[in-house]
PDB file of C-alpha atoms in Angstrom:
ATOM      1  CA  MET A   1      25.600  95.455 118.965  1.00 82.00           C
ATOM      2  CA  LYS A   2      22.701  97.624 117.786  1.00 80.00           C
ATOM      3  CA  GLU A   3      20.720  96.829 114.637  1.00 81.00           C
ATOM      4  CA  THR A   4      17.560  98.097 112.979  1.00 81.00           C
ATOM      5  CA  PHE A   5      14.366  96.073 112.655  1.00 83.00           C
ATOM      6  CA  THR A   6      12.574  96.283 109.316  1.00 84.00           C
ATOM      7  CA  PHE A   7       8.871  95.417 109.454  1.00 85.00           C
ATOM      8  CA  HIS A   8       7.354  96.276 106.079  1.00 83.00           C
ATOM      9  CA  ILE A   9       3.864  95.448 104.851  1.00 84.00           C
ATOM     10  CA  SER A  10       2.788  96.031 101.256  1.00 76.00           C
ATOM     11  CA  ASN A  11      -0.871  96.559 100.476  1.00 65.00           C
ATOM     12  CA  PHE A  12      -2.112  95.096  97.172  1.00 52.00           C
ATOM     13  CA  SER A  13       1.239  95.459  95.436  1.00 47.00           C
ATOM     14  CA  ASN A  14       3.503  93.103  93.554  1.00 46.00           C
ATOM     15  CA  PRO A  15       5.270  90.873  96.114  1.00 42.00           C
ATOM     16  CA  SER A  16       8.301  90.312  93.880  1.00 46.00           C
ATOM     17  CA  GLU A  17       8.736  94.068  93.401  1.00 45.00           C
ATOM     18  CA  THR A  18       8.482  94.644  97.132  1.00 41.00           C
ATOM     19  CA  LEU A  19      11.097  91.996  97.859  1.00 42.00           C
ATOM     20  CA  ARG A  20      13.572  93.082  95.186  1.00 45.00           C
ATOM     21  CA  LYS A  21      13.086  96.841  95.374  1.00 41.00           C
ATOM     22  CA  SER A  22      16.328  97.524  97.239  1.00 39.00           C
ATOM     23  CA  ARG A  23      19.436  95.506  96.340  1.00 40.00           C
ATOM     24  CA  GLU A  24      21.437  97.691  98.692  1.00 39.00           C
ATOM     25  CA  TYR A  25      19.234  96.621 101.571  1.00 41.00           C
ATOM     26  CA  PHE A  26      18.705  92.916 100.879  1.00 46.00           C
ATOM     27  CA  GLY A  27      21.764  92.173  98.739  1.00 53.00           C
ATOM     28  CA  LYS A  28      21.867  90.317  95.417  1.00 63.00           C
ATOM     29  CA  VAL A  29      20.176  86.963  94.979  1.00 68.00           C
ATOM     30  CA  ASP A  30      22.515  83.958  95.060  1.00 68.00           C
ATOM     31  CA  HIS A  31      20.550  81.218  93.302  1.00 72.00           C
ATOM     32  CA  ALA A  32      23.035  78.603  94.512  1.00 76.00           C
ATOM     33  CA  ARG A  33      21.669  79.225  98.032  1.00 75.00           C
ATOM     34  CA  THR A  34      17.976  79.071  97.166  1.00 78.00           C
ATOM     35  CA  SER A  35      17.779  75.455  98.341  1.00 83.00           C
ATOM     36  CA  GLN A  36      18.746  76.734 101.814  1.00 83.00           C
ATOM     37  CA  ASN A  37      15.550  78.789 102.126  1.00 88.00           C
ATOM     38  CA  ILE A  38      13.483  77.745 105.142  1.00 92.00           C
ATOM     39  CA  ILE A  39       9.874  77.066 104.150  1.00 92.00           C
ATOM     40  CA  LEU A  40       7.307  77.659 106.905  1.00 94.00           C
ATOM     41  CA  VAL A  41       4.141  77.599 104.787  1.00 92.00           C
ATOM     42  CA  SER A  42       3.689  76.716 101.126  1.00 89.00           C
ATOM     43  CA  LYS A  43       0.191  76.912  99.649  1.00 88.00           C
ATOM     44  CA  THR A  44      -1.393  78.386  96.543  1.00 83.00           C
ATOM     45  CA  LYS A  45      -3.563  81.465  96.675  1.00 82.00           C
ATOM     46  CA  LYS A  46      -6.446  79.371  95.336  1.00 84.00           C
ATOM     47  CA  GLN A  47      -6.140  76.877  98.211  1.00 88.00           C
ATOM     48  CA  VAL A  48      -6.239  79.634 100.815  1.00 89.00           C
ATOM     49  CA  ALA A  49      -9.017  81.582  99.104  1.00 87.00           C
ATOM     50  CA  ASP A  50     -11.206  78.482  98.709  1.00 89.00           C
ATOM     51  CA  GLU A  51     -10.735  77.565 102.369  1.00 92.00           C
ATOM     52  CA  LEU A  52     -11.501  81.058 103.638  1.00 90.00           C
ATOM     53  CA  LEU A  53     -14.216  82.084 101.192  1.00 89.00           C
ATOM     54  CA  GLY A  54     -15.851  78.964  99.753  1.00 88.00           C
ATOM     55  CA  ASP A  55     -18.611  78.471 102.330  1.00 91.00           C
ATOM     56  CA  PHE A  56     -19.216  82.211 102.727  1.00 89.00           C
ATOM     57  CA  ILE A  57     -19.778  82.710  98.988  1.00 89.00           C
ATOM     58  CA  LYS A  58     -22.243  79.809  98.811  1.00 89.00           C
ATOM     59  CA  SER A  59     -24.177  81.158 101.815  1.00 88.00           C
ATOM     60  CA  HIS A  60     -24.136  84.709 100.432  1.00 87.00           C
ATOM     61  CA  ASP A  61     -25.352  83.719  96.968  1.00 88.00           C
ATOM     62  CA  LYS A  62     -28.274  81.687  98.325  1.00 89.00           C
ATOM     63  CA  LYS A  63     -29.666  84.859  99.907  1.00 87.00           C
ATOM     64  CA  GLN A  64     -29.404  86.907  96.704  1.00 86.00           C
ATOM     65  CA  LYS A  65     -32.307  86.987  94.249  1.00 84.00           C
ATOM     66  CA  ARG A  66     -30.525  89.087  91.629  1.00 86.00           C
ATOM     67  CA  GLU A  67     -27.776  87.388  89.658  1.00 86.00           C
ATOM     68  CA  THR A  68     -25.703  90.574  89.560  1.00 82.00           C
ATOM     69  CA  ARG A  69     -25.368  90.492  93.346  1.00 82.00           C
ATOM     70  CA  LYS A  70     -24.011  86.960  93.450  1.00 87.00           C
ATOM     71  CA  TYR A  71     -20.293  86.286  93.678  1.00 83.00           C
ATOM     72  CA  LYS A  72     -20.533  82.746  92.216  1.00 85.00           C
ATOM     73  CA  THR A  73     -16.778  82.126  92.379  1.00 84.00           C
ATOM     74  CA  VAL A  74     -13.877  83.027  94.633  1.00 83.00           C
ATOM     75  CA  ASN A  75     -12.198  84.904  91.793  1.00 80.00           C
ATOM     76  CA  ASN A  76     -15.283  87.065  91.268  1.00 82.00           C
ATOM     77  CA  PHE A  77     -15.402  87.873  94.968  1.00 83.00           C
ATOM     78  CA  LEU A  78     -11.731  88.899  95.015  1.00 79.00           C
ATOM     79  CA  GLU A  79     -12.168  90.933  91.828  1.00 76.00           C
ATOM     80  CA  LYS A  80     -15.074  92.923  93.255  1.00 76.00           C
ATOM     81  CA  GLN A  81     -13.274  93.470  96.545  1.00 75.00           C
ATOM     82  CA  PHE A  82     -10.170  94.608  94.720  1.00 67.00           C
ATOM     83  CA  LEU A  83     -12.066  97.114  92.591  1.00 63.00           C
ATOM     84  CA  MET A  84     -13.423  98.687  95.782  1.00 59.00           C
ATOM     85  CA  ASN A  85      -9.964  98.816  97.336  1.00 56.00           C
ATOM     86  CA  GLN A  86      -8.475 100.189  94.134  1.00 54.00           C
ATOM     87  CA  LYS A  87     -10.556 103.349  94.519  1.00 51.00           C
ATOM     88  CA  LYS A  88      -9.022 103.875  97.960  1.00 49.00           C
ATOM     89  CA  SER A  89      -5.450 103.272  96.793  1.00 45.00           C
ATOM     90  CA  LYS A  90      -3.686 106.150  95.063  1.00 41.00           C
ATOM     91  CA  ASP A  91      -0.468 104.314  94.283  1.00 41.00           C
ATOM     92  CA  TRP A  92      -1.802 101.123  92.721  1.00 36.00           C
ATOM     93  CA  ASN A  93       0.211 100.414  89.554  1.00 41.00           C
ATOM     94  CA  ALA A  94      -1.933  97.687  87.952  1.00 40.00           C
ATOM     95  CA  LYS A  95       0.783  95.075  88.396  1.00 42.00           C
ATOM     96  CA  GLY A  96       1.303  92.041  90.557  1.00 42.00           C
ATOM     97  CA  ASP A  97      -0.758  89.790  92.767  1.00 46.00           C
ATOM     98  CA  ARG A  98      -3.372  92.430  93.429  1.00 56.00           C
ATOM     99  CA  ASP A  99      -5.336  90.792  96.222  1.00 66.00           C
ATOM    100  CA  CYS A 100      -2.325  89.433  98.135  1.00 78.00           C
ATOM    101  CA  ALA A 101      -0.474  91.386 100.807  1.00 86.00           C
ATOM    102  CA  GLN A 102       3.105  90.784 101.838  1.00 86.00           C
ATOM    103  CA  MET A 103       5.133  91.163 105.016  1.00 90.00           C
ATOM    104  CA  ILE A 104       8.918  91.566 104.992  1.00 88.00           C
ATOM    105  CA  VAL A 105      10.935  91.243 108.212  1.00 91.00           C
ATOM    106  CA  GLN A 106      14.668  91.837 108.432  1.00 89.00           C
ATOM    107  CA  ILE A 107      17.277  92.621 111.047  1.00 90.00           C
ATOM    108  CA  GLY A 108      20.096  94.923 109.998  1.00 84.00           C
ATOM    109  CA  GLN A 109      21.208  95.535 106.430  1.00 78.00           C
ATOM    110  CA  ALA A 110      23.197  93.667 103.814  1.00 73.00           C
ATOM    111  CA  ALA A 111      26.426  95.547 104.603  1.00 76.00           C
ATOM    112  CA  ASP A 112      26.336  94.551 108.291  1.00 79.00           C
ATOM    113  CA  ASN A 113      27.419  90.934 107.603  1.00 81.00           C
ATOM    114  CA  LEU A 114      25.631  89.454 110.613  1.00 88.00           C
ATOM    115  CA  ASP A 115      25.715  85.768 111.549  1.00 91.00           C
ATOM    116  CA  ARG A 116      23.435  84.142 108.958  1.00 91.00           C
ATOM    117  CA  LYS A 117      22.653  80.973 110.925  1.00 92.00           C
ATOM    118  CA  LYS A 118      21.670  82.894 114.039  1.00 94.00           C
ATOM    119  CA  LEU A 119      19.529  85.295 112.006  1.00 94.00           C
ATOM    120  CA  ALA A 120      17.820  82.374 110.294  1.00 94.00           C
ATOM    121  CA  THR A 121      16.968  80.806 113.653  1.00 96.00           C
ATOM    122  CA  VAL A 122      15.567  84.101 114.964  1.00 95.00           C
ATOM    123  CA  LEU A 123      13.494  84.741 111.837  1.00 96.00           C
ATOM    124  CA  GLN A 124      12.171  81.174 111.774  1.00 96.00           C
ATOM    125  CA  ASP A 125      11.119  81.417 115.431  1.00 96.00           C
ATOM    126  CA  PHE A 126       9.511  84.820 114.877  1.00 96.00           C
ATOM    127  CA  GLY A 127       7.949  83.745 111.566  1.00 96.00           C
ATOM    128  CA  ASN A 128       6.134  80.837 113.193  1.00 96.00           C
ATOM    129  CA  LYS A 129       4.606  83.264 115.692  1.00 96.00           C
ATOM    130  CA  ILE A 130       3.388  85.642 112.959  1.00 96.00           C
ATOM    131  CA  VAL A 131       2.004  82.763 110.886  1.00 96.00           C
ATOM    132  CA  ASN A 132       0.088  81.601 113.943  1.00 96.00           C
ATOM    133  CA  VAL A 133      -1.422  85.096 114.373  1.00 96.00           C
ATOM    134  CA  LEU A 134      -2.380  85.486 110.693  1.00 96.00           C
ATOM    135  CA  GLY A 135      -3.774  81.947 110.708  1.00 95.00           C
ATOM    136  CA  LYS A 136      -5.446  80.544 107.605  1.00 94.00           C
ATOM    137  CA  ARG A 137      -4.790  83.774 105.686  1.00 93.00           C
ATOM    138  CA  VAL A 138      -1.163  82.793 105.019  1.00 93.00           C
ATOM    139  CA  VAL A 139      -0.403  81.665 101.475  1.00 89.00           C
ATOM    140  CA  ALA A 140       3.376  81.345 101.759  1.00 89.00           C
ATOM    141  CA  ALA A 141       5.993  82.029 104.405  1.00 92.00           C
ATOM    142  CA  SER A 142       9.723  81.462 104.227  1.00 92.00           C
ATOM    143  CA  VAL A 143      13.088  82.666 105.491  1.00 93.00           C
ATOM    144  CA  HIS A 144      15.100  83.702 102.441  1.00 89.00           C
ATOM    145  CA  MET A 145      18.710  82.567 102.691  1.00 88.00           C
ATOM    146  CA  ASP A 146      19.620  83.254  99.065  1.00 80.00           C
ATOM    147  CA  GLU A 147      20.456  86.917  99.597  1.00 77.00           C
ATOM    148  CA  GLN A 148      23.221  88.587 101.566  1.00 74.00           C
ATOM    149  CA  THR A 149      21.035  89.126 104.623  1.00 82.00           C
ATOM    150  CA  PRO A 150      18.405  86.526 105.586  1.00 89.00           C
ATOM    151  CA  HIS A 151      14.884  87.908 105.837  1.00 90.00           C
ATOM    152  CA  LEU A 152      11.383  86.629 106.441  1.00 93.00           C
ATOM    153  CA  GLN A 153       8.740  86.913 103.739  1.00 90.00           C
ATOM    154  CA  ILE A 154       5.052  86.182 104.350  1.00 92.00           C
ATOM    155  CA  ASP A 155       2.400  86.413 101.630  1.00 88.00           C
ATOM    156  CA  TYR A 156      -1.198  86.369 102.837  1.00 91.00           C
ATOM    157  CA  LEU A 157      -4.763  87.175 101.858  1.00 89.00           C
ATOM    158  CA  PRO A 158      -5.898  90.068 104.109  1.00 90.00           C
ATOM    159  CA  ILE A 159      -9.416  88.764 104.624  1.00 91.00           C
ATOM    160  CA  PHE A 160     -11.471  89.900 107.605  1.00 92.00           C
ATOM    161  CA  THR A 161     -15.033  89.866 108.909  1.00 91.00           C
ATOM    162  CA  ASP A 162     -16.862  93.208 108.940  1.00 88.00           C
ATOM    163  CA  LYS A 163     -19.494  94.409 111.425  1.00 87.00           C
ATOM    164  CA  ARG A 164     -22.269  92.694 109.460  1.00 85.00           C
ATOM    165  CA  GLY A 165     -20.513  89.342 109.481  1.00 86.00           C
ATOM    166  CA  SER A 166     -19.525  89.549 105.802  1.00 87.00           C
ATOM    167  CA  LEU A 167     -16.019  88.735 104.590  1.00 89.00           C
ATOM    168  CA  LYS A 168     -14.008  91.573 103.083  1.00 87.00           C
ATOM    169  CA  VAL A 169     -10.473  92.109 101.791  1.00 85.00           C
ATOM    170  CA  GLY A 170      -8.178  94.757 103.262  1.00 84.00           C
ATOM    171  CA  ASN A 171      -5.107  95.122 105.449  1.00 86.00           C
ATOM    172  CA  SER A 172      -6.681  97.770 107.663  1.00 87.00           C
ATOM    173  CA  GLY A 173      -9.677  95.570 108.444  1.00 90.00           C
ATOM    174  CA  THR A 174      -7.431  92.568 108.990  1.00 92.00           C
ATOM    175  CA  PHE A 175      -5.349  94.333 111.630  1.00 92.00           C
ATOM    176  CA  ARG A 176      -8.453  95.814 113.253  1.00 93.00           C
ATOM    177  CA  GLN A 177      -9.824  92.297 113.635  1.00 94.00           C
ATOM    178  CA  ILE A 178      -6.548  90.858 114.945  1.00 94.00           C
ATOM    179  CA  THR A 179      -5.935  93.632 117.495  1.00 94.00           C
ATOM    180  CA  LYS A 180      -9.639  94.267 118.250  1.00 92.00           C
ATOM    181  CA  ASN A 181      -9.013  97.986 117.773  1.00 91.00           C
ATOM    182  CA  GLN A 182     -11.408  99.741 115.395  1.00 87.00           C
ATOM    183  CA  ASN A 183      -8.933 102.453 114.407  1.00 89.00           C
ATOM    184  CA  GLY A 184      -6.960 101.187 111.410  1.00 81.00           C
ATOM    185  CA  ARG A 185      -3.828 103.250 112.022  1.00 85.00           C
ATOM    186  CA  GLU A 186      -3.747 102.471 115.734  1.00 91.00           C
ATOM    187  CA  SER A 187      -4.351  98.780 115.091  1.00 92.00           C
ATOM    188  CA  PHE A 188      -1.329  98.596 112.797  1.00 90.00           C
ATOM    189  CA  LYS A 189       0.823 100.367 115.396  1.00 89.00           C
ATOM    190  CA  MET A 190      -0.358  97.861 118.003  1.00 93.00           C
ATOM    191  CA  PHE A 191       0.483  94.969 115.687  1.00 93.00           C
ATOM    192  CA  ARG A 192       3.924  96.383 114.917  1.00 90.00           C
ATOM    193  CA  THR A 193       4.664  97.006 118.603  1.00 91.00           C
ATOM    194  CA  ALA A 194       3.677  93.437 119.437  1.00 93.00           C
ATOM    195  CA  ALA A 195       5.850  92.180 116.561  1.00 93.00           C
ATOM    196  CA  THR A 196       8.816  94.232 117.797  1.00 91.00           C
ATOM    197  CA  ASN A 197       8.440  92.772 121.292  1.00 93.00           C
ATOM    198  CA  GLU A 198       8.306  89.245 119.873  1.00 94.00           C
ATOM    199  CA  ILE A 199      11.390  89.718 117.684  1.00 93.00           C
ATOM    200  CA  LYS A 200      13.246  90.978 120.784  1.00 92.00           C
ATOM    201  CA  LYS A 201      12.279  87.780 122.609  1.00 94.00           C
ATOM    202  CA  SER A 202      13.497  85.672 119.690  1.00 94.00           C
ATOM    203  CA  LEU A 203      16.765  87.620 119.592  1.00 94.00           C
ATOM    204  CA  LYS A 204      17.315  87.263 123.339  1.00 94.00           C
ATOM    205  CA  LYS A 205      16.881  83.509 123.020  1.00 94.00           C
ATOM    206  CA  ASN A 206      18.857  82.906 119.812  1.00 94.00           C
ATOM    207  CA  TYR A 207      21.088  85.923 119.113  1.00 95.00           C
ATOM    208  CA  PRO A 208      21.513  87.908 122.376  1.00 94.00           C
ATOM    209  CA  GLU A 209      24.417  89.999 121.024  1.00 93.00           C
ATOM    210  CA  ILE A 210      21.947  92.072 118.990  1.00 90.00           C
ATOM    211  CA  LYS A 211      19.812  94.837 120.460  1.00 85.00           C
ATOM    212  CA  ILE A 212      17.041  96.395 118.370  1.00 82.00           C
ATOM    213  CA  THR A 213      17.033 100.181 117.995  1.00 77.00           C
ATOM    214  CA  LYS A 214      15.462 102.740 115.665  1.00 69.00           C
ATOM    215  CA  SER A 215      17.369 103.520 112.480  1.00 57.00           C
ATOM    216  CA  ARG A 216      17.113 107.218 113.331  1.00 60.00           C
ATOM    217  CA  ASN A 217      18.830 106.587 116.647  1.00 58.00           C
ATOM    218  CA  LEU A 218      21.682 104.772 114.922  1.00 56.00           C
ATOM    219  CA  ARG A 219      22.196 107.637 112.467  1.00 58.00           C
ATOM    220  CA  LEU A 220      22.166 110.226 115.241  1.00 58.00           C
ATOM    221  CA  GLU A 221      24.567 108.257 117.409  1.00 62.00           C
ATOM    222  CA  GLU A 222      26.957 107.883 114.493  1.00 63.00           C
ATOM    223  CA  LEU A 223      26.697 111.609 113.843  1.00 63.00           C
ATOM    224  CA  ALA A 224      27.378 112.279 117.523  1.00 67.00           C
ATOM    225  CA  LYS A 225      30.612 110.286 117.247  1.00 70.00           C
ATOM    226  CA  GLN A 226      31.702 112.405 114.292  1.00 69.00           C
ATOM    227  CA  VAL A 227      30.922 115.611 116.176  1.00 67.00           C
ATOM    228  CA  LYS A 228      32.906 114.335 119.160  1.00 72.00           C
ATOM    229  CA  GLU A 229      35.891 113.729 116.902  1.00 71.00           C
ATOM    230  CA  LEU A 230      35.640 117.269 115.491  1.00 70.00           C
ATOM    231  CA  LYS A 231      35.570 118.585 119.047  1.00 73.00           C
ATOM    232  CA  ARG A 232      38.699 116.599 119.828  1.00 76.00           C
ATOM    233  CA  GLN A 233      40.357 118.302 116.874  1.00 75.00           C
ATOM    234  CA  GLY A 234      39.508 121.745 118.281  1.00 74.00           C
ATOM    235  CA  TYR A 235      36.414 122.743 116.296  1.00 69.00           C
ATOM    236  CA  ASP A 236      33.585 124.703 117.959  1.00 71.00           C
ATOM    237  CA  ILE A 237      30.646 122.300 117.738  1.00 70.00           C
ATOM    238  CA  ARG A 238      28.458 123.454 120.639  1.00 71.00           C
ATOM    239  CA  ARG A 239      25.341 124.111 118.553  1.00 70.00           C
ATOM    240  CA  PRO A 240      25.237 120.778 116.617  1.00 67.00           C
ATOM    241  CA  GLU A 241      26.155 118.925 119.806  1.00 69.00           C
ATOM    242  CA  ARG A 242      23.140 120.361 121.667  1.00 71.00           C
ATOM    243  CA  THR A 243      20.847 119.658 118.708  1.00 69.00           C
ATOM    244  CA  ILE A 244      21.948 116.029 118.485  1.00 65.00           C
ATOM    245  CA  GLU A 245      21.569 115.474 122.222  1.00 67.00           C
ATOM    246  CA  LYS A 246      18.029 116.893 122.229  1.00 69.00           C
ATOM    247  CA  THR A 247      17.004 114.831 119.208  1.00 65.00           C
ATOM    248  CA  ILE A 248      18.347 111.593 120.656  1.00 60.00           C
ATOM    249  CA  GLU A 249      16.558 112.301 123.934  1.00 63.00           C
ATOM    250  CA  ARG A 250      13.226 112.821 122.126  1.00 61.00           C
ATOM    251  CA  THR A 251      13.475 109.485 120.284  1.00 55.00           C
ATOM    252  CA  ARG A 252      14.227 107.365 123.377  1.00 56.00           C
TER     253      ARG A 252
END
């Protein structure tokens, strides 16, 4: 059985909008099942921010002679960091938990009707690994069982240490620090590749019937089946058949 692996990370957007943006993909919320959600981490943003930033802000402010250069509070630090990031972000919509990032992990789609208990076990196992990698940055992490397809949701503060030893906010910097690769795009690819390998391990251990493949591959293979059926019916499909075969070969 082949299924797709969704690994989505939102950058300074509204977590609730990210989670609910596609009812077709996740399925409708069943509030009667909310109590079945598996909680991995449950903190407040303030708790996490104070733990990560409290000592740094005090140390930073002691070195500053001008009041305007002092952060004074965690909220002020996050506000200033966000304003800098806002200039870099073209799609910021002024809504949501603006300094939190969110990770969504899902196997398959709502219409696939996969075994919920097995998926929950896989996502819980995988989620614990991701939480361990993100460390103290994690605000909340849970496996959502109240929608048609279980999925993992992790909210975190993307805080990292820059070259000067100062703390900053940003997903790119966070992944550069985690992967120790200074190229932001490459560091994310490395992180995603590592995540894909880990989800495969969790699947092999808990749900071996499922094999992860690219969504494009699934679409092409389905199209290939349709072309084969047309051929069986006597249609001349040599050109689309060659195109499909070449495309599938390139994506392997």
